[in-house]
Amino acid sequence: MNLPNTITIIRFGLIPIFIIMFFSTSSNAIVYSILIFILAGVTDMLDGYIARKYNLVTKWGQAMDPLADKLMQLTVLICFTIKRFLPIWVIVIVGIKELLMVSGGLFLYTQKGKIVIAANQYGKMATVLFYVAIISVAFRLPYYIYLVWISVSFTAYAFLQYAKIGLKEVKMKEIQKTP
């Protein structure tokens, strides 16, 4: 187990800590839970940076890193929806997108010759916008709902970009198979 993978495991551990803190009766529960959320985001960037810089990329890390990220994001959305910080449509749209991403990724890998779509600038930007939107909602910053709309819209756009790349990869794979 290398350092980036250990950091990913820590991110999985931050999920229940976020939930416990978010629903605690502490007067600073939202501040502490958002700090945990931010810590998860920082460790997400850190483990990827370390893995690439020191050539510590593993198959386990490639699979578990995005899973830890998505589980944290969905956990935050569920918690925010339960407490009515966010309307239900946000989690419906993001949940459908994540379900399609996971099922599409599994399909491309298992049925189309182990095609893997790497993270790109659209996905990374969607993640950054998600963090900004969640922090703005948590602290009820002015116009936070617009940031939520922008984040969800960009998430949908990023999904379309991933789908486009996936279709292109499938076509390239089929062309390579043709004798």
Tab-separated table of N, CA and C in Angstrom:
chain	number	residue	atom	x	y	z
A	1	MET	N	0.862	-1.176	0.000
A	1	MET	CA	0.000	0.000	0.000
A	1	MET	C	0.906	1.235	0.000
A	2	ASN	N	0.801	2.022	-1.067
A	2	ASN	CA	1.646	3.206	-1.150
A	2	ASN	C	0.937	4.439	-0.563
A	3	LEU	N	1.635	5.560	-0.515
A	3	LEU	CA	1.098	6.772	0.112
A	3	LEU	C	-0.180	7.286	-0.562
A	4	PRO	N	-0.231	7.398	-1.895
A	4	PRO	CA	-1.483	7.877	-2.497
A	4	PRO	C	-2.683	6.972	-2.167
A	5	ASN	N	-2.462	5.657	-2.162
A	5	ASN	CA	-3.565	4.748	-1.827
A	5	ASN	C	-3.979	4.881	-0.362
A	6	THR	N	-3.009	5.119	0.508
A	6	THR	CA	-3.318	5.345	1.923
A	6	THR	C	-4.150	6.618	2.085
A	7	ILE	N	-3.805	7.656	1.333
A	7	ILE	CA	-4.572	8.908	1.383
A	7	ILE	C	-5.999	8.662	0.884
A	8	THR	N	-6.150	7.842	-0.142
A	8	THR	CA	-7.487	7.504	-0.644
A	8	THR	C	-8.298	6.787	0.432
A	9	ILE	N	-7.677	5.864	1.146
A	9	ILE	CA	-8.372	5.166	2.234
A	9	ILE	C	-8.809	6.163	3.305
A	10	ILE	N	-7.965	7.121	3.606
A	10	ILE	CA	-8.319	8.164	4.580
A	10	ILE	C	-9.552	8.926	4.090
A	11	ARG	N	-9.616	9.200	2.778
A	11	ARG	CA	-10.783	9.903	2.226
A	11	ARG	C	-12.059	9.095	2.424
A	12	PHE	N	-11.972	7.780	2.265
A	12	PHE	CA	-13.143	6.945	2.553
A	12	PHE	C	-13.549	7.106	4.013
A	13	GLY	N	-12.564	7.172	4.901
A	13	GLY	CA	-12.839	7.340	6.326
A	13	GLY	C	-13.436	8.692	6.677
A	14	LEU	N	-13.183	9.701	5.849
A	14	LEU	CA	-13.753	11.029	6.113
A	14	LEU	C	-15.264	11.076	5.859
A	15	ILE	N	-15.782	10.144	5.087
A	15	ILE	CA	-17.217	10.152	4.753
A	15	ILE	C	-18.081	9.970	5.996
A	16	PRO	N	-17.883	8.912	6.795
A	16	PRO	CA	-18.722	8.800	8.006
A	16	PRO	C	-18.451	9.915	9.015
A	17	ILE	N	-17.228	10.407	9.049
A	17	ILE	CA	-16.927	11.522	9.962
A	17	ILE	C	-17.716	12.759	9.540
A	18	PHE	N	-17.795	13.006	8.226
A	18	PHE	CA	-18.601	14.121	7.728
A	18	PHE	C	-20.056	13.962	8.177
A	19	ILE	N	-20.614	12.776	7.994
A	19	ILE	CA	-22.024	12.527	8.344
A	19	ILE	C	-22.256	12.767	9.834
A	20	ILE	N	-21.402	12.198	10.655
A	20	ILE	CA	-21.551	12.360	12.109
A	20	ILE	C	-21.487	13.834	12.492
A	21	MET	N	-20.529	14.548	11.933
A	21	MET	CA	-20.380	15.962	12.276
A	21	MET	C	-21.554	16.771	11.733
A	22	PHE	N	-21.962	16.496	10.502
A	22	PHE	CA	-23.043	17.259	9.878
A	22	PHE	C	-24.333	17.176	10.689
A	23	PHE	N	-24.639	15.994	11.195
A	23	PHE	CA	-25.883	15.809	11.944
A	23	PHE	C	-25.709	15.960	13.457
A	24	SER	N	-24.521	16.363	13.901
A	24	SER	CA	-24.310	16.547	15.336
A	24	SER	C	-25.064	17.794	15.814
A	25	THR	N	-25.177	17.908	17.110
A	25	THR	CA	-25.873	19.055	17.697
A	25	THR	C	-24.926	20.203	18.017
A	26	SER	N	-23.689	20.062	17.613
A	26	SER	CA	-22.706	21.115	17.851
A	26	SER	C	-23.147	22.411	17.169
A	27	SER	N	-22.900	23.523	17.835
A	27	SER	CA	-23.265	24.816	17.240
A	27	SER	C	-22.429	25.129	16.004
A	28	ASN	N	-21.295	24.472	15.869
A	28	ASN	CA	-20.421	24.671	14.715
A	28	ASN	C	-20.417	23.467	13.774
A	29	ALA	N	-21.469	22.662	13.815
A	29	ALA	CA	-21.514	21.426	13.027
A	29	ALA	C	-21.294	21.687	11.541
A	30	ILE	N	-21.920	22.695	10.993
A	30	ILE	CA	-21.791	22.948	9.556
A	30	ILE	C	-20.365	23.384	9.216
A	31	VAL	N	-19.761	24.199	10.062
A	31	VAL	CA	-18.389	24.655	9.812
A	31	VAL	C	-17.442	23.461	9.828
A	32	TYR	N	-17.563	22.610	10.850
A	32	TYR	CA	-16.673	21.455	10.958
A	32	TYR	C	-16.907	20.463	9.817
A	33	SER	N	-18.159	20.240	9.465
A	33	SER	CA	-18.433	19.296	8.379
A	33	SER	C	-17.903	19.832	7.049
A	34	ILE	N	-17.999	21.129	6.829
A	34	ILE	CA	-17.454	21.714	5.596
A	34	ILE	C	-15.926	21.643	5.600
A	35	LEU	N	-15.321	21.810	6.752
A	35	LEU	CA	-13.860	21.644	6.831
A	35	LEU	C	-13.456	20.209	6.486
A	36	ILE	N	-14.233	19.242	6.920
A	36	ILE	CA	-13.978	17.838	6.570
A	36	ILE	C	-14.139	17.650	5.059
A	37	PHE	N	-15.170	18.252	4.500
A	37	PHE	CA	-15.413	18.190	3.059
A	37	PHE	C	-14.239	18.803	2.283
A	38	ILE	N	-13.771	19.936	2.730
A	38	ILE	CA	-12.626	20.592	2.082
A	38	ILE	C	-11.372	19.728	2.223
A	39	LEU	N	-11.172	19.141	3.397
A	39	LEU	CA	-10.038	18.243	3.601
A	39	LEU	C	-10.091	17.076	2.611
A	40	ALA	N	-11.276	16.535	2.394
A	40	ALA	CA	-11.429	15.448	1.412
A	40	ALA	C	-11.028	15.931	0.014
A	41	GLY	N	-11.417	17.152	-0.339
A	41	GLY	CA	-11.044	17.706	-1.643
A	41	GLY	C	-9.547	17.912	-1.778
A	42	VAL	N	-8.925	18.401	-0.714
A	42	VAL	CA	-7.474	18.627	-0.735
A	42	VAL	C	-6.739	17.293	-0.851
A	43	THR	N	-7.183	16.295	-0.092
A	43	THR	CA	-6.517	14.993	-0.170
A	43	THR	C	-6.744	14.338	-1.531
A	44	ASP	N	-7.869	14.630	-2.164
A	44	ASP	CA	-8.121	14.119	-3.518
A	44	ASP	C	-7.066	14.661	-4.484
A	45	MET	N	-6.813	15.951	-4.407
A	45	MET	CA	-5.786	16.543	-5.274
A	45	MET	C	-4.399	16.020	-4.901
A	46	LEU	N	-4.138	15.899	-3.595
A	46	LEU	CA	-2.829	15.491	-3.108
A	46	LEU	C	-2.474	14.069	-3.536
A	47	ASP	N	-3.403	13.124	-3.383
A	47	ASP	CA	-3.046	11.744	-3.733
A	47	ASP	C	-2.778	11.602	-5.229
A	48	GLY	N	-3.553	12.309	-6.047
A	48	GLY	CA	-3.309	12.268	-7.493
A	48	GLY	C	-1.966	12.879	-7.865
A	49	TYR	N	-1.657	13.990	-7.238
A	49	TYR	CA	-0.374	14.671	-7.496
A	49	TYR	C	0.799	13.764	-7.126
A	50	ILE	N	0.745	13.188	-5.933
A	50	ILE	CA	1.835	12.321	-5.462
A	50	ILE	C	1.955	11.093	-6.369
A	51	ALA	N	0.821	10.499	-6.729
A	51	ALA	CA	0.856	9.297	-7.568
A	51	ALA	C	1.511	9.577	-8.914
A	52	ARG	N	1.161	10.706	-9.526
A	52	ARG	CA	1.743	11.033	-10.832
A	52	ARG	C	3.206	11.456	-10.715
A	53	LYS	N	3.493	12.307	-9.750
A	53	LYS	CA	4.854	12.855	-9.619
A	53	LYS	C	5.884	11.769	-9.301
A	54	TYR	N	5.521	10.830	-8.449
A	54	TYR	CA	6.466	9.814	-8.012
A	54	TYR	C	6.196	8.439	-8.645
A	55	ASN	N	5.432	8.435	-9.720
A	55	ASN	CA	5.130	7.212	-10.465
A	55	ASN	C	4.588	6.112	-9.536
A	56	LEU	N	3.598	6.478	-8.733
A	56	LEU	CA	2.982	5.549	-7.795
A	56	LEU	C	1.536	5.231	-8.195
A	57	VAL	N	1.223	5.390	-9.468
A	57	VAL	CA	-0.123	5.116	-9.967
A	57	VAL	C	-0.356	3.608	-9.933
A	58	THR	N	-1.480	3.201	-9.354
A	58	THR	CA	-1.845	1.779	-9.303
A	58	THR	C	-3.248	1.602	-9.855
A	59	LYS	N	-3.553	0.378	-10.277
A	59	LYS	CA	-4.914	0.067	-10.752
A	59	LYS	C	-5.915	0.301	-9.624
A	60	TRP	N	-5.551	-0.105	-8.408
A	60	TRP	CA	-6.433	0.091	-7.260
A	60	TRP	C	-6.725	1.575	-7.079
A	61	GLY	N	-5.695	2.390	-7.139
A	61	GLY	CA	-5.867	3.830	-6.977
A	61	GLY	C	-6.705	4.432	-8.085
A	62	GLN	N	-6.503	3.970	-9.320
A	62	GLN	CA	-7.293	4.485	-10.441
A	62	GLN	C	-8.769	4.175	-10.269
A	63	ALA	N	-9.081	3.055	-9.632
A	63	ALA	CA	-10.485	2.691	-9.407
A	63	ALA	C	-11.053	3.329	-8.138
A	64	MET	N	-10.278	3.316	-7.067
A	64	MET	CA	-10.794	3.752	-5.765
A	64	MET	C	-10.778	5.265	-5.574
A	65	ASP	N	-9.835	5.961	-6.193
A	65	ASP	CA	-9.764	7.415	-6.043
A	65	ASP	C	-11.056	8.089	-6.512
A	66	PRO	N	-11.528	7.827	-7.737
A	66	PRO	CA	-12.785	8.467	-8.143
A	66	PRO	C	-13.984	7.967	-7.335
A	67	LEU	N	-13.928	6.710	-6.879
A	67	LEU	CA	-15.031	6.196	-6.065
A	67	LEU	C	-15.118	6.961	-4.746
A	68	ALA	N	-13.983	7.183	-4.103
A	68	ALA	CA	-13.975	7.948	-2.848
A	68	ALA	C	-14.511	9.359	-3.080
A	69	ASP	N	-14.102	9.969	-4.173
A	69	ASP	CA	-14.556	11.320	-4.513
A	69	ASP	C	-16.068	11.347	-4.727
A	70	LYS	N	-16.575	10.420	-5.514
A	70	LYS	CA	-18.019	10.397	-5.821
A	70	LYS	C	-18.842	10.070	-4.583
A	71	LEU	N	-18.346	9.152	-3.752
A	71	LEU	CA	-19.086	8.824	-2.526
A	71	LEU	C	-19.166	10.030	-1.591
A	72	MET	N	-18.081	10.795	-1.482
A	72	MET	CA	-18.110	12.000	-0.647
A	72	MET	C	-19.099	13.004	-1.224
A	73	GLN	N	-19.044	13.225	-2.529
A	73	GLN	CA	-19.948	14.190	-3.152
A	73	GLN	C	-21.407	13.773	-2.968
A	74	LEU	N	-21.705	12.506	-3.207
A	74	LEU	CA	-23.090	12.039	-3.038
A	74	LEU	C	-23.529	12.103	-1.577
A	75	THR	N	-22.609	11.800	-0.664
A	75	THR	CA	-22.921	11.904	0.765
A	75	THR	C	-23.297	13.332	1.131
A	76	VAL	N	-22.509	14.285	0.659
A	76	VAL	CA	-22.796	15.699	0.939
A	76	VAL	C	-24.152	16.083	0.356
A	77	LEU	N	-24.412	15.667	-0.876
A	77	LEU	CA	-25.701	15.994	-1.503
A	77	LEU	C	-26.872	15.386	-0.730
A	78	ILE	N	-26.717	14.138	-0.314
A	78	ILE	CA	-27.789	13.489	0.454
A	78	ILE	C	-28.008	14.221	1.774
A	79	CYS	N	-26.936	14.515	2.484
A	79	CYS	CA	-27.058	15.219	3.767
A	79	CYS	C	-27.691	16.599	3.572
A	80	PHE	N	-27.248	17.325	2.565
A	80	PHE	CA	-27.799	18.659	2.307
A	80	PHE	C	-29.268	18.581	1.889
A	81	THR	N	-29.627	17.521	1.196
A	81	THR	CA	-31.032	17.353	0.793
A	81	THR	C	-31.893	17.001	2.006
A	82	ILE	N	-31.390	16.117	2.866
A	82	ILE	CA	-32.132	15.739	4.080
A	82	ILE	C	-32.422	16.967	4.933
A	83	LYS	N	-31.432	17.835	5.083
A	83	LYS	CA	-31.618	19.044	5.900
A	83	LYS	C	-32.257	20.194	5.114
A	84	ARG	N	-32.626	19.917	3.888
A	84	ARG	CA	-33.301	20.889	3.013
A	84	ARG	C	-32.448	22.124	2.704
A	85	PHE	N	-31.133	21.904	2.656
A	85	PHE	CA	-30.232	22.966	2.194
A	85	PHE	C	-30.281	23.046	0.675
A	86	LEU	N	-30.583	21.898	0.047
A	86	LEU	CA	-30.660	21.806	-1.407
A	86	LEU	C	-31.981	21.176	-1.807
A	87	PRO	N	-32.510	21.591	-2.948
A	87	PRO	CA	-33.729	20.939	-3.447
A	87	PRO	C	-33.403	19.542	-3.990
A	88	ILE	N	-34.391	18.689	-4.026
A	88	ILE	CA	-34.200	17.301	-4.437
A	88	ILE	C	-33.712	17.175	-5.879
A	89	TRP	N	-34.061	18.133	-6.752
A	89	TRP	CA	-33.670	18.009	-8.157
A	89	TRP	C	-32.150	17.963	-8.330
A	90	VAL	N	-31.416	18.569	-7.396
A	90	VAL	CA	-29.950	18.573	-7.506
A	90	VAL	C	-29.421	17.148	-7.391
A	91	ILE	N	-29.853	16.431	-6.364
A	91	ILE	CA	-29.350	15.070	-6.177
A	91	ILE	C	-29.883	14.134	-7.263
A	92	VAL	N	-31.062	14.388	-7.772
A	92	VAL	CA	-31.597	13.557	-8.859
A	92	VAL	C	-30.713	13.688	-10.097
A	93	ILE	N	-30.413	14.911	-10.492
A	93	ILE	CA	-29.592	15.132	-11.698
A	93	ILE	C	-28.184	14.580	-11.503
A	94	VAL	N	-27.552	14.922	-10.394
A	94	VAL	CA	-26.181	14.465	-10.150
A	94	VAL	C	-26.158	12.949	-9.961
A	95	GLY	N	-27.164	12.408	-9.274
A	95	GLY	CA	-27.235	10.955	-9.072
A	95	GLY	C	-27.373	10.200	-10.383
A	96	ILE	N	-28.232	10.690	-11.274
A	96	ILE	CA	-28.388	10.054	-12.587
A	96	ILE	C	-27.087	10.132	-13.369
A	97	LYS	N	-26.453	11.283	-13.330
A	97	LYS	CA	-25.179	11.449	-14.041
A	97	LYS	C	-24.144	10.458	-13.520
A	98	GLU	N	-24.027	10.327	-12.203
A	98	GLU	CA	-23.044	9.415	-11.621
A	98	GLU	C	-23.370	7.961	-11.956
A	99	LEU	N	-24.639	7.605	-11.915
A	99	LEU	CA	-25.054	6.252	-12.274
A	99	LEU	C	-24.703	5.945	-13.726
A	100	LEU	N	-24.949	6.893	-14.610
A	100	LEU	CA	-24.601	6.718	-16.024
A	100	LEU	C	-23.083	6.642	-16.226
A	101	MET	N	-22.348	7.449	-15.479
A	101	MET	CA	-20.880	7.420	-15.589
A	101	MET	C	-20.336	6.058	-15.147
A	102	VAL	N	-20.810	5.561	-14.022
A	102	VAL	CA	-20.322	4.283	-13.511
A	102	VAL	C	-20.722	3.147	-14.444
A	103	SER	N	-21.992	3.099	-14.835
A	103	SER	CA	-22.435	2.010	-15.715
A	103	SER	C	-21.774	2.115	-17.087
A	104	GLY	N	-21.619	3.322	-17.600
A	104	GLY	CA	-20.932	3.508	-18.880
A	104	GLY	C	-19.481	3.098	-18.799
A	105	GLY	N	-18.816	3.466	-17.705
A	105	GLY	CA	-17.425	3.085	-17.510
A	105	GLY	C	-17.258	1.578	-17.414
A	106	LEU	N	-18.151	0.937	-16.680
A	106	LEU	CA	-18.103	-0.530	-16.578
A	106	LEU	C	-18.351	-1.183	-17.940
A	107	PHE	N	-19.306	-0.656	-18.690
A	107	PHE	CA	-19.607	-1.188	-20.020
A	107	PHE	C	-18.404	-1.048	-20.945
A	108	LEU	N	-17.806	0.132	-20.980
A	108	LEU	CA	-16.647	0.350	-21.853
A	108	LEU	C	-15.487	-0.563	-21.479
A	109	TYR	N	-15.310	-0.767	-20.195
A	109	TYR	CA	-14.189	-1.588	-19.746
A	109	TYR	C	-14.444	-3.078	-19.992
A	110	THR	N	-15.635	-3.548	-19.644
A	110	THR	CA	-15.904	-4.986	-19.721
A	110	THR	C	-16.359	-5.447	-21.098
A	111	GLN	N	-17.052	-4.602	-21.841
A	111	GLN	CA	-17.644	-5.027	-23.110
A	111	GLN	C	-16.967	-4.456	-24.350
A	112	LYS	N	-16.183	-3.442	-24.185
A	112	LYS	CA	-15.596	-2.768	-25.344
A	112	LYS	C	-14.065	-2.733	-25.313
A	113	GLY	N	-13.478	-3.754	-24.758
A	113	GLY	CA	-12.031	-3.875	-24.847
A	113	GLY	C	-11.243	-3.069	-23.834
A	114	LYS	N	-11.731	-3.021	-22.616
A	114	LYS	CA	-11.020	-2.356	-21.509
A	114	LYS	C	-10.738	-0.879	-21.774
A	115	ILE	N	-11.710	-0.207	-22.368
A	115	ILE	CA	-11.588	1.236	-22.587
A	115	ILE	C	-11.789	1.950	-21.254
A	116	VAL	N	-10.863	2.834	-20.930
A	116	VAL	CA	-10.963	3.655	-19.727
A	116	VAL	C	-10.885	5.113	-20.152
A	117	ILE	N	-11.868	5.902	-19.739
A	117	ILE	CA	-11.868	7.330	-20.048
A	117	ILE	C	-11.228	8.055	-18.867
A	118	ALA	N	-10.094	8.664	-19.126
A	118	ALA	CA	-9.372	9.369	-18.065
A	118	ALA	C	-10.099	10.664	-17.694
A	119	ALA	N	-9.847	11.104	-16.484
A	119	ALA	CA	-10.390	12.392	-16.047
A	119	ALA	C	-9.864	13.480	-16.980
A	120	ASN	N	-10.696	14.461	-17.242
A	120	ASN	CA	-10.267	15.557	-18.107
A	120	ASN	C	-10.623	16.888	-17.462
A	121	GLN	N	-10.332	17.976	-18.175
A	121	GLN	CA	-10.531	19.309	-17.606
A	121	GLN	C	-12.001	19.594	-17.308
A	122	TYR	N	-12.925	18.989	-18.063
A	122	TYR	CA	-14.345	19.230	-17.809
A	122	TYR	C	-14.764	18.614	-16.471
A	123	GLY	N	-14.321	17.386	-16.239
A	123	GLY	CA	-14.637	16.726	-14.976
A	123	GLY	C	-14.007	17.418	-13.794
A	124	LYS	N	-12.769	17.867	-13.979
A	124	LYS	CA	-12.085	18.571	-12.888
A	124	LYS	C	-12.752	19.909	-12.593
A	125	MET	N	-13.155	20.619	-13.644
A	125	MET	CA	-13.850	21.898	-13.449
A	125	MET	C	-15.207	21.680	-12.780
A	126	ALA	N	-15.893	20.621	-13.166
A	126	ALA	CA	-17.183	20.305	-12.538
A	126	ALA	C	-16.992	20.049	-11.044
A	127	THR	N	-15.910	19.373	-10.702
A	127	THR	CA	-15.636	19.102	-9.287
A	127	THR	C	-15.345	20.392	-8.526
A	128	VAL	N	-14.537	21.254	-9.101
A	128	VAL	CA	-14.227	22.538	-8.454
A	128	VAL	C	-15.519	23.348	-8.261
A	129	LEU	N	-16.344	23.411	-9.295
A	129	LEU	CA	-17.608	24.150	-9.188
A	129	LEU	C	-18.518	23.531	-8.131
A	130	PHE	N	-18.504	22.204	-8.032
A	130	PHE	CA	-19.300	21.521	-7.016
A	130	PHE	C	-18.858	21.957	-5.618
A	131	TYR	N	-17.550	21.981	-5.394
A	131	TYR	CA	-17.035	22.396	-4.078
A	131	TYR	C	-17.426	23.848	-3.767
A	132	VAL	N	-17.285	24.710	-4.742
A	132	VAL	CA	-17.658	26.122	-4.546
A	132	VAL	C	-19.148	26.231	-4.231
A	133	ALA	N	-19.962	25.502	-4.981
A	133	ALA	CA	-21.415	25.555	-4.769
A	133	ALA	C	-21.787	25.046	-3.372
A	134	ILE	N	-21.213	23.926	-2.965
A	134	ILE	CA	-21.538	23.355	-1.652
A	134	ILE	C	-21.124	24.296	-0.524
A	135	ILE	N	-19.946	24.873	-0.633
A	135	ILE	CA	-19.494	25.820	0.397
A	135	ILE	C	-20.409	27.034	0.426
A	136	SER	N	-20.820	27.515	-0.738
A	136	SER	CA	-21.711	28.681	-0.780
A	136	SER	C	-23.083	28.357	-0.194
A	137	VAL	N	-23.563	27.141	-0.423
A	137	VAL	CA	-24.850	26.728	0.157
A	137	VAL	C	-24.724	26.623	1.673
A	138	ALA	N	-23.657	25.997	2.132
A	138	ALA	CA	-23.469	25.778	3.571
A	138	ALA	C	-23.462	27.091	4.345
A	139	PHE	N	-22.850	28.104	3.762
A	139	PHE	CA	-22.746	29.385	4.454
A	139	PHE	C	-23.737	30.422	3.938
A	140	ARG	N	-24.679	29.940	3.112
A	140	ARG	CA	-25.748	30.798	2.572
A	140	ARG	C	-25.195	32.103	2.005
A	141	LEU	N	-24.146	31.939	1.198
A	141	LEU	CA	-23.559	33.108	0.541
A	141	LEU	C	-24.572	33.686	-0.449
A	142	PRO	N	-24.465	34.977	-0.732
A	142	PRO	CA	-25.411	35.587	-1.674
A	142	PRO	C	-25.398	34.845	-3.014
A	143	TYR	N	-26.566	34.639	-3.547
A	143	TYR	CA	-26.743	34.022	-4.864
A	143	TYR	C	-26.263	32.581	-4.924
A	144	TYR	N	-26.244	31.907	-3.780
A	144	TYR	CA	-25.742	30.537	-3.761
A	144	TYR	C	-26.512	29.625	-4.710
A	145	ILE	N	-27.801	29.863	-4.880
A	145	ILE	CA	-28.593	28.987	-5.747
A	145	ILE	C	-28.114	29.067	-7.197
A	146	TYR	N	-27.605	30.235	-7.603
A	146	TYR	CA	-27.061	30.355	-8.962
A	146	TYR	C	-25.788	29.523	-9.114
A	147	LEU	N	-24.989	29.489	-8.065
A	147	LEU	CA	-23.792	28.649	-8.101
A	147	LEU	C	-24.165	27.169	-8.181
A	148	VAL	N	-25.248	26.799	-7.516
A	148	VAL	CA	-25.733	25.419	-7.603
A	148	VAL	C	-26.157	25.117	-9.039
A	149	TRP	N	-26.924	26.018	-9.646
A	149	TRP	CA	-27.361	25.833	-11.039
A	149	TRP	C	-26.157	25.716	-11.971
A	150	ILE	N	-25.193	26.574	-11.801
A	150	ILE	CA	-23.995	26.544	-12.644
A	150	ILE	C	-23.254	25.217	-12.454
A	151	SER	N	-23.106	24.791	-11.206
A	151	SER	CA	-22.409	23.544	-10.905
A	151	SER	C	-23.117	22.343	-11.528
A	152	VAL	N	-24.416	22.259	-11.344
A	152	VAL	CA	-25.183	21.132	-11.896
A	152	VAL	C	-25.153	21.165	-13.425
A	153	SER	N	-25.290	22.351	-13.994
A	153	SER	CA	-25.251	22.481	-15.455
A	153	SER	C	-23.897	22.051	-16.006
A	154	PHE	N	-22.835	22.467	-15.350
A	154	PHE	CA	-21.506	22.097	-15.830
A	154	PHE	C	-21.257	20.607	-15.622
A	155	THR	N	-21.814	20.039	-14.571
A	155	THR	CA	-21.711	18.598	-14.342
A	155	THR	C	-22.358	17.845	-15.496
A	156	ALA	N	-23.534	18.302	-15.919
A	156	ALA	CA	-24.219	17.674	-17.058
A	156	ALA	C	-23.384	17.841	-18.331
A	157	TYR	N	-22.816	19.021	-18.527
A	157	TYR	CA	-21.976	19.269	-19.698
A	157	TYR	C	-20.750	18.360	-19.685
A	158	ALA	N	-20.111	18.218	-18.518
A	158	ALA	CA	-18.937	17.343	-18.397
A	158	ALA	C	-19.322	15.912	-18.748
A	159	PHE	N	-20.492	15.478	-18.296
A	159	PHE	CA	-20.958	14.133	-18.634
A	159	PHE	C	-21.074	13.967	-20.145
A	160	LEU	N	-21.638	14.946	-20.811
A	160	LEU	CA	-21.773	14.874	-22.272
A	160	LEU	C	-20.404	14.790	-22.943
A	161	GLN	N	-19.432	15.508	-22.408
A	161	GLN	CA	-18.079	15.455	-22.962
A	161	GLN	C	-17.458	14.068	-22.772
A	162	TYR	N	-17.675	13.482	-21.582
A	162	TYR	CA	-17.169	12.127	-21.340
A	162	TYR	C	-17.845	11.131	-22.281
A	163	ALA	N	-19.151	11.278	-22.485
A	163	ALA	CA	-19.884	10.389	-23.389
A	163	ALA	C	-19.347	10.509	-24.812
A	164	LYS	N	-19.087	11.723	-25.234
A	164	LYS	CA	-18.537	11.965	-26.571
A	164	LYS	C	-17.175	11.292	-26.726
A	165	ILE	N	-16.323	11.426	-25.719
A	165	ILE	CA	-15.000	10.792	-25.745
A	165	ILE	C	-15.151	9.269	-25.768
A	166	GLY	N	-16.079	8.756	-24.967
A	166	GLY	CA	-16.316	7.314	-24.919
A	166	GLY	C	-16.760	6.766	-26.270
A	167	LEU	N	-17.666	7.454	-26.928
A	167	LEU	CA	-18.129	7.021	-28.256
A	167	LEU	C	-16.980	7.052	-29.263
A	168	LYS	N	-16.161	8.074	-29.188
A	168	LYS	CA	-15.006	8.185	-30.089
A	168	LYS	C	-14.038	7.024	-29.855
A	169	GLU	N	-13.796	6.695	-28.590
A	169	GLU	CA	-12.902	5.577	-28.255
A	169	GLU	C	-13.454	4.253	-28.779
A	170	VAL	N	-14.769	4.049	-28.659
A	170	VAL	CA	-15.391	2.820	-29.163
A	170	VAL	C	-15.220	2.733	-30.674
A	171	LYS	N	-15.449	3.830	-31.375
A	171	LYS	CA	-15.281	3.845	-32.826
A	171	LYS	C	-13.839	3.539	-33.218
A	172	MET	N	-12.887	4.128	-32.502
A	172	MET	CA	-11.470	3.876	-32.792
A	172	MET	C	-11.124	2.405	-32.567
A	173	LYS	N	-11.655	1.823	-31.514
A	173	LYS	CA	-11.404	0.415	-31.195
A	173	LYS	C	-11.984	-0.478	-32.299
A	174	GLU	N	-13.177	-0.130	-32.792
A	174	GLU	CA	-13.807	-0.921	-33.861
A	174	GLU	C	-13.028	-0.794	-35.174
A	175	ILE	N	-12.503	0.387	-35.456
A	175	ILE	CA	-11.700	0.579	-36.665
A	175	ILE	C	-10.417	-0.253	-36.586
A	176	GLN	N	-9.821	-0.314	-35.391
A	176	GLN	CA	-8.591	-1.097	-35.206
A	176	GLN	C	-8.842	-2.591	-35.373
A	177	LYS	N	-10.048	-3.052	-35.056
A	177	LYS	CA	-10.396	-4.468	-35.193
A	177	LYS	C	-10.612	-4.866	-36.649
A	178	THR	N	-11.005	-3.910	-37.486
A	178	THR	CA	-11.304	-4.205	-38.880
A	178	THR	C	-10.021	-4.630	-39.618
A	179	PRO	N	-10.078	-5.803	-40.295
A	179	PRO	CA	-8.878	-6.293	-40.988
A	179	PRO	C	-8.519	-5.482	-42.211
